């Protein structure tokens, strides 16, 4: 399957809402009226894209098509165009979908360090495995730091992934200070001239101040060892939680200085529209998306292509 089909398949649940309902609402040959626009507005809201974006899209439809005969392709064109404006209009960087390194701020010299954080169960460890695999396949030498020392199972999970990928991993026994694991991983990376260090962390809530302080300690330890580290601080958000994710983000950001979002579990979510308010409201770019449980169910996020996939009516499996 090519990446575009994979993205469409991953967005299936969200697409199902839009495609089925849109066909019911916008019947070709009928006249576009206010009632139809209202029903479509409700569909957009159900994808969690937020009132602001949904209003902008419906306004655009009203301006261009109200009182006219419905031609579905024309409506979709307007919708896609408006949503792309919303997602890309502020001069943000467009990453190349086929270059997994493109969203990463690489160190000028020496290892690039990525810190990965988020609440419990959002998909941190899985996303790290996917990222590591991606980079490994692009010829990068990766060291994983199993700094979720809270649960033995977390270390085992990451170890298993490292064996499958064929990359280095640094582990320590349960309960050890996670900053010590991060330190050892950076040390190893320097010794073996690795390109990337990815630090897994235990799940935490933004309200657990002591655990949030621990993130600050990890940051201080790695920046002492490697100038500019962590070069990226990636927050993993679970797409199935929709709008709730947004409040998590600002709190994490104040402790871990987030530079990017990994939006996991898009495939399990009918709220794929959440990408929109994340970009509009948080000021932290979505850099990667998770599209399933397998190691290659992962892509660089590109907003224009995301819109095309979301509003592409071609059938997917
Ligand atoms: N469907 C789907 N499941 C995912 C995705 N990412 C992670 N998961 C699943 O979510 C669960 C928790 O993932 P894990 O990486 O252990 O979360 P962590 O606690 O944040 O490290 C596991 O069952 C993963 O397989 C994704 O993109 N799609
Ligand atoms: Mg984990």
Coordinates of C-alpha atoms and ligand atoms in Angstrom, one line a residue:
X1 CA 0.0 0.0 0.0
X2 CA 1.4 3.4 -0.9
X3 CA 1.6 6.1 1.8
X4 CA -1.5 8.0 0.6
X5 CA -3.7 4.9 0.7
X6 CA -2.3 4.2 4.1
X7 CA -3.2 7.7 5.3
X8 CA -6.7 7.3 3.9
X9 CA -7.1 3.9 5.6
X10 CA -5.9 5.4 8.8
X11 CA -8.4 8.1 8.6
X12 CA -11.2 5.7 7.7
X13 CA -13.3 6.3 10.9
X14 CA -13.2 10.1 10.4
X15 CA -13.8 9.8 6.7
X16 CA -16.8 7.6 7.3
X17 CA -18.6 10.3 9.2
X18 CA -17.8 12.9 6.5
X19 CA -18.3 10.8 3.4
X20 CA -21.6 9.1 4.4
X21 CA -23.2 12.1 5.9
X22 CA -22.0 14.4 3.1
X23 CA -23.6 12.2 0.6
X24 CA -26.9 12.4 2.5
X25 CA -26.7 16.1 3.0
X26 CA -25.4 17.3 -0.4
X27 CA -27.6 15.5 -3.0
X28 CA -26.4 16.3 -6.5
X29 CA -29.0 18.3 -8.4
X30 CA -30.7 19.8 -5.3
X31 CA -30.3 23.4 -4.3
X32 CA -27.8 24.2 -1.5
X33 CA -29.7 25.9 1.3
X34 CA -29.1 27.0 4.9
X35 CA -30.5 23.8 6.4
X36 CA -28.0 21.7 4.5
X37 CA -25.1 23.9 5.6
X38 CA -26.2 23.5 9.2
X39 CA -26.3 19.8 8.9
X40 CA -22.8 19.8 7.4
X41 CA -21.6 22.1 10.1
X42 CA -22.7 19.5 12.7
X43 CA -20.8 16.8 10.8
X44 CA -17.6 18.8 10.9
X45 CA -18.0 19.4 14.6
X46 CA -18.3 15.7 15.1
X47 CA -14.8 15.2 13.7
X48 CA -13.5 17.5 16.6
X49 CA -12.1 20.0 14.1
X50 CA -13.5 22.8 16.3
X51 CA -16.0 25.6 15.9
X52 CA -13.6 28.1 14.4
X53 CA -12.5 25.9 11.5
X54 CA -16.0 24.4 10.9
X55 CA -17.5 28.0 10.8
X56 CA -14.9 29.1 8.3
X57 CA -15.5 26.2 6.0
X58 CA -19.3 26.6 6.1
X59 CA -19.0 30.3 5.5
X60 CA -16.9 29.6 2.4
X61 CA -19.5 27.2 1.1
X62 CA -22.2 29.7 1.8
X63 CA -20.4 32.5 -0.1
X64 CA -19.6 30.3 -3.1
X65 CA -22.5 27.9 -3.4
X66 CA -25.6 29.0 -1.5
X67 CA -28.7 28.9 -3.7
X68 CA -27.0 27.0 -6.4
X69 CA -27.4 23.5 -7.7
X70 CA -25.2 21.1 -5.9
X71 CA -22.3 19.7 -7.8
X72 CA -20.5 17.5 -5.2
X73 CA -17.0 17.8 -6.7
X74 CA -17.3 21.6 -6.6
X75 CA -18.3 21.5 -2.9
X76 CA -15.4 19.2 -2.0
X77 CA -13.0 21.5 -3.9
X78 CA -14.2 24.4 -1.8
X79 CA -14.0 22.5 1.4
X80 CA -10.5 21.1 0.7
X81 CA -9.2 24.6 -0.3
X82 CA -10.5 26.3 2.8
X83 CA -9.2 23.6 5.1
X84 CA -5.8 23.8 3.5
X85 CA -5.8 27.6 3.9
X86 CA -6.5 27.1 7.6
X87 CA -3.8 24.5 8.1
X88 CA -1.1 26.0 6.0
X89 CA -1.9 29.7 5.8
X90 CA 0.4 30.9 8.5
X91 CA 3.6 30.2 6.7
X92 CA 4.4 27.0 8.6
X93 CA 6.9 24.6 7.3
X94 CA 5.6 21.8 5.1
X95 CA 7.5 18.6 5.8
X96 CA 8.2 16.1 3.1
X97 CA 6.1 13.0 3.6
X98 CA 8.8 10.7 2.2
X99 CA 11.6 12.1 4.3
X100 CA 11.2 11.1 7.9
X101 CA 14.0 13.3 9.0
X102 CA 12.5 16.4 7.6
X103 CA 10.5 17.5 10.8
X104 CA 13.5 16.8 13.0
X105 CA 15.8 19.7 14.1
X106 CA 19.1 17.8 13.7
X107 CA 22.1 18.7 15.8
X108 CA 24.8 20.4 13.8
X109 CA 27.3 18.1 15.2
X110 CA 27.1 14.9 17.3
X111 CA 24.0 13.0 18.3
X112 CA 20.5 14.6 18.0
X113 CA 18.5 13.9 21.2
X114 CA 14.7 13.5 21.1
X115 CA 12.7 13.5 24.3
X116 CA 9.3 11.8 24.1
X117 CA 6.6 12.6 26.7
X118 CA 2.9 12.2 27.4
X119 CA 0.3 10.8 29.7
X120 CA -0.1 7.0 30.2
X121 CA -1.1 4.8 27.3
X122 CA -1.1 7.4 24.6
X123 CA 1.4 5.5 22.5
X124 CA 4.8 6.9 23.5
X125 CA 6.7 3.6 23.4
X126 CA 5.1 2.4 20.2
X127 CA 5.7 5.8 18.5
X128 CA 9.4 5.7 19.6
X129 CA 9.7 2.3 18.0
X130 CA 8.2 3.6 14.8
X131 CA 10.4 6.7 14.8
X132 CA 13.5 4.6 15.5
X133 CA 12.6 2.2 12.8
X134 CA 12.0 5.0 10.4
X135 CA 15.4 6.6 11.1
X136 CA 17.2 3.3 11.1
X137 CA 15.9 2.5 7.7
X138 CA 17.1 5.9 6.6
X139 CA 20.6 4.9 7.5
X140 CA 20.7 6.6 10.9
X141 CA 22.4 5.0 13.9
X142 CA 19.8 5.1 16.7
X143 CA 20.2 4.6 20.5
X144 CA 17.0 4.2 22.6
X145 CA 16.9 5.2 26.2
X146 CA 14.5 3.1 28.3
X147 CA 13.9 5.9 30.8
X148 CA 10.4 4.7 31.8
X149 CA 11.9 2.9 34.8
X150 CA 8.5 3.0 36.5
X151 CA 7.3 -0.3 35.0
X152 CA 9.5 -3.3 34.1
X153 CA 7.1 -4.1 31.3
X154 CA 7.9 -0.8 29.6
X155 CA 11.6 -1.6 29.5
X156 CA 10.8 -5.1 28.1
X157 CA 8.5 -3.6 25.5
X158 CA 11.2 -1.2 24.2
X159 CA 13.9 -3.9 24.3
X160 CA 11.8 -6.1 22.1
X161 CA 11.3 -3.3 19.6
X162 CA 15.0 -2.5 19.6
X163 CA 15.8 -6.1 18.8
X164 CA 13.3 -6.1 15.9
X165 CA 14.7 -2.9 14.5
X166 CA 18.3 -3.8 15.2
X167 CA 19.2 -0.6 17.1
X168 CA 21.0 0.0 20.4
X169 CA 19.1 0.4 23.7
X170 CA 20.2 1.5 27.1
X171 CA 18.3 0.1 30.1
X172 CA 18.7 0.1 33.9
X173 CA 16.8 -1.7 36.6
X174 CA 13.4 -0.6 37.7
X175 CA 13.2 2.5 39.9
X176 CA 16.5 4.0 38.8
X177 CA 16.4 7.8 38.2
X178 CA 15.2 8.2 34.5
X179 CA 17.8 11.0 34.2
X180 CA 20.5 8.4 34.8
X181 CA 19.3 6.3 31.9
X182 CA 19.1 9.3 29.6
X183 CA 22.6 10.2 30.7
X184 CA 24.0 6.7 29.9
X185 CA 22.3 6.7 26.5
X186 CA 23.8 10.0 25.6
X187 CA 27.2 8.7 26.7
X188 CA 26.9 5.6 24.6
X189 CA 25.7 7.7 21.6
X190 CA 28.8 9.8 21.8
X191 CA 31.1 6.8 22.1
X192 CA 29.7 5.0 19.1
X193 CA 29.0 8.1 17.0
X194 CA 25.3 7.5 16.9
X195 CA 23.1 10.0 15.0
X196 CA 20.0 9.9 17.2
X197 CA 19.1 9.3 20.8
X198 CA 15.4 8.8 21.6
X199 CA 14.4 8.9 25.3
X200 CA 11.2 7.1 26.4
X201 CA 9.6 8.3 29.5
X202 CA 7.0 7.1 32.0
X203 CA 3.5 8.3 31.5
X204 CA 2.5 11.2 33.7
X205 CA -0.3 13.6 34.2
X206 CA 0.4 17.3 33.9
X207 CA -0.9 17.7 37.4
X208 CA 1.8 15.4 38.9
X209 CA 4.3 18.1 39.8
X210 CA 7.0 15.8 41.0
X211 CA 6.9 13.8 37.9
X212 CA 6.8 16.9 35.7
X213 CA 9.9 18.2 37.6
X214 CA 11.6 14.9 36.7
X215 CA 11.2 15.8 33.0
X216 CA 13.0 19.1 33.8
X217 CA 15.8 17.1 35.3
X218 CA 16.2 14.8 32.2
X219 CA 16.4 18.0 30.1
X220 CA 19.1 19.5 32.3
X221 CA 21.2 16.3 32.3
X222 CA 21.1 15.8 28.6
X223 CA 21.9 19.4 27.8
X224 CA 24.9 19.3 30.0
X225 CA 26.2 16.4 27.9
X226 CA 25.3 17.4 24.5
X227 CA 25.0 21.0 23.5
X228 CA 21.5 22.0 22.4
X229 CA 19.9 18.7 23.6
X230 CA 17.1 17.8 23.7
X231 CA 16.9 19.0 20.1
X232 CA 13.3 18.0 19.9
X233 CA 10.8 17.5 22.7
X234 CA 7.9 15.5 21.3
X235 CA 4.6 15.2 23.1
X236 CA 2.5 12.2 22.2
X237 CA -1.2 12.9 22.0
X238 CA -3.9 10.2 21.5
X239 CA -6.2 11.2 18.7
X240 CA -9.1 9.3 20.3
X241 CA -9.2 11.7 23.2
X242 CA -10.0 14.5 20.8
X243 CA -10.2 18.0 22.3
X244 CA -8.9 16.8 25.7
X245 CA -5.5 16.4 24.3
X246 CA -5.2 20.2 23.8
X247 CA -5.2 20.9 27.5
X248 CA -2.5 18.3 28.1
X249 CA -0.3 20.0 25.7
X250 CA 0.1 23.4 27.2
X251 CA 1.0 22.0 30.6
X252 CA 3.6 19.6 29.2
X253 CA 5.0 22.3 27.2
X254 CA 5.7 24.5 30.2
X255 CA 7.9 21.7 31.7
X256 CA 9.4 19.9 28.7
X257 CA 9.3 22.8 26.2
X258 CA 7.5 20.8 23.5
X259 CA 8.7 21.4 20.0
X260 CA 6.3 19.0 18.2
X261 CA 3.3 16.7 18.5
X262 CA 3.1 13.0 17.6
X263 CA -0.6 12.4 17.1
X264 CA -1.1 8.7 17.7
X265 CA -4.0 6.4 17.0
X266 CA -5.6 8.4 14.2
X267 CA -6.7 5.0 12.9
X268 CA -8.8 4.3 16.0
X269 CA -10.4 7.8 16.0
X270 CA -13.4 9.3 14.3
X271 CA -12.0 12.6 15.6
X272 CA -9.2 13.0 13.1
X273 CA -10.3 16.6 12.7
X274 CA -8.5 17.3 16.0
X275 CA -5.4 18.0 13.9
X276 CA -7.0 21.4 13.1
X277 CA -7.4 22.9 16.6
X278 CA -4.1 21.4 17.6
X279 CA -2.4 23.5 14.9
X280 CA -4.7 26.5 15.3
X281 CA -4.6 26.8 19.1
X282 CA -1.4 25.3 20.4
X283 CA 1.3 26.9 18.4
X284 CA 3.1 23.5 18.5
X285 CA 3.3 21.7 15.1
X286 CA 2.0 18.2 14.5
X287 CA 5.2 16.5 13.2
X288 CA 4.2 12.8 13.0
X289 CA 1.0 10.8 13.0
X290 CA 0.4 7.2 14.1
X291 CA -1.9 5.2 11.9
X292 CA -1.9 1.7 13.6
X293 CA -0.1 -0.7 15.9
X294 CA 2.4 -1.9 13.4
X295 CA 5.9 -0.4 13.2
X296 CA 5.4 1.1 9.8
X297 CA 2.0 2.6 10.6
X298 CA 3.6 6.0 11.0
X299 CA 4.0 9.1 8.8
X300 CA 5.4 12.5 8.7
X301 CA 2.5 14.9 8.9
X302 CA 1.8 17.0 5.9
X303 CA -1.3 19.2 6.3
X304 CA -2.2 19.6 2.6
X305 CA -1.9 15.9 2.0
X306 CA -3.9 15.2 5.2
X307 CA -6.8 17.3 3.8
X308 CA -6.6 15.5 0.5
X309 CA -6.8 12.2 2.2
X310 CA -9.6 13.3 4.5
X311 CA -11.8 14.5 1.7
X312 CA -10.8 12.0 -0.9
X313 CA -13.8 10.0 -1.8
X314 CA -11.9 7.1 -3.4
X315 CA -12.8 3.9 -1.5
X316 CA -10.3 2.4 0.9
X317 CA -10.2 -1.0 2.4
Ligands
LIG1 N1 -4.5 1.6 16.7 C1 -3.3 2.2 17.2 N2 -2.8 1.8 18.4 C2 -1.7 2.4 18.8 C3 -1.0 3.4 18.1 N3 0.0 3.8 18.8 C4 0.0 3.0 20.0 N4 -1.0 2.2 20.0 C5 -1.4 1.2 21.0 O1 -1.7 1.9 22.2 C6 -1.3 1.1 23.3 C7 -0.4 1.9 24.3 O2 0.8 2.1 23.6 P1 2.2 2.4 24.3 O3 3.2 2.7 23.3 O4 2.5 1.3 25.2 O5 1.8 3.7 25.2 P2 2.7 4.5 26.3 O6 2.1 4.0 27.6 O7 2.4 5.9 26.0 O8 4.1 4.1 26.1 C8 -0.7 -0.2 22.8 O9 -1.6 -1.2 22.7 C9 -0.3 0.2 21.3 O10 -0.2 -0.8 20.5 C10 -1.6 3.8 16.8 O11 -1.1 4.7 16.2 N5 -2.8 3.2 16.5
LIG2 MG1 5.5 3.4 27.4

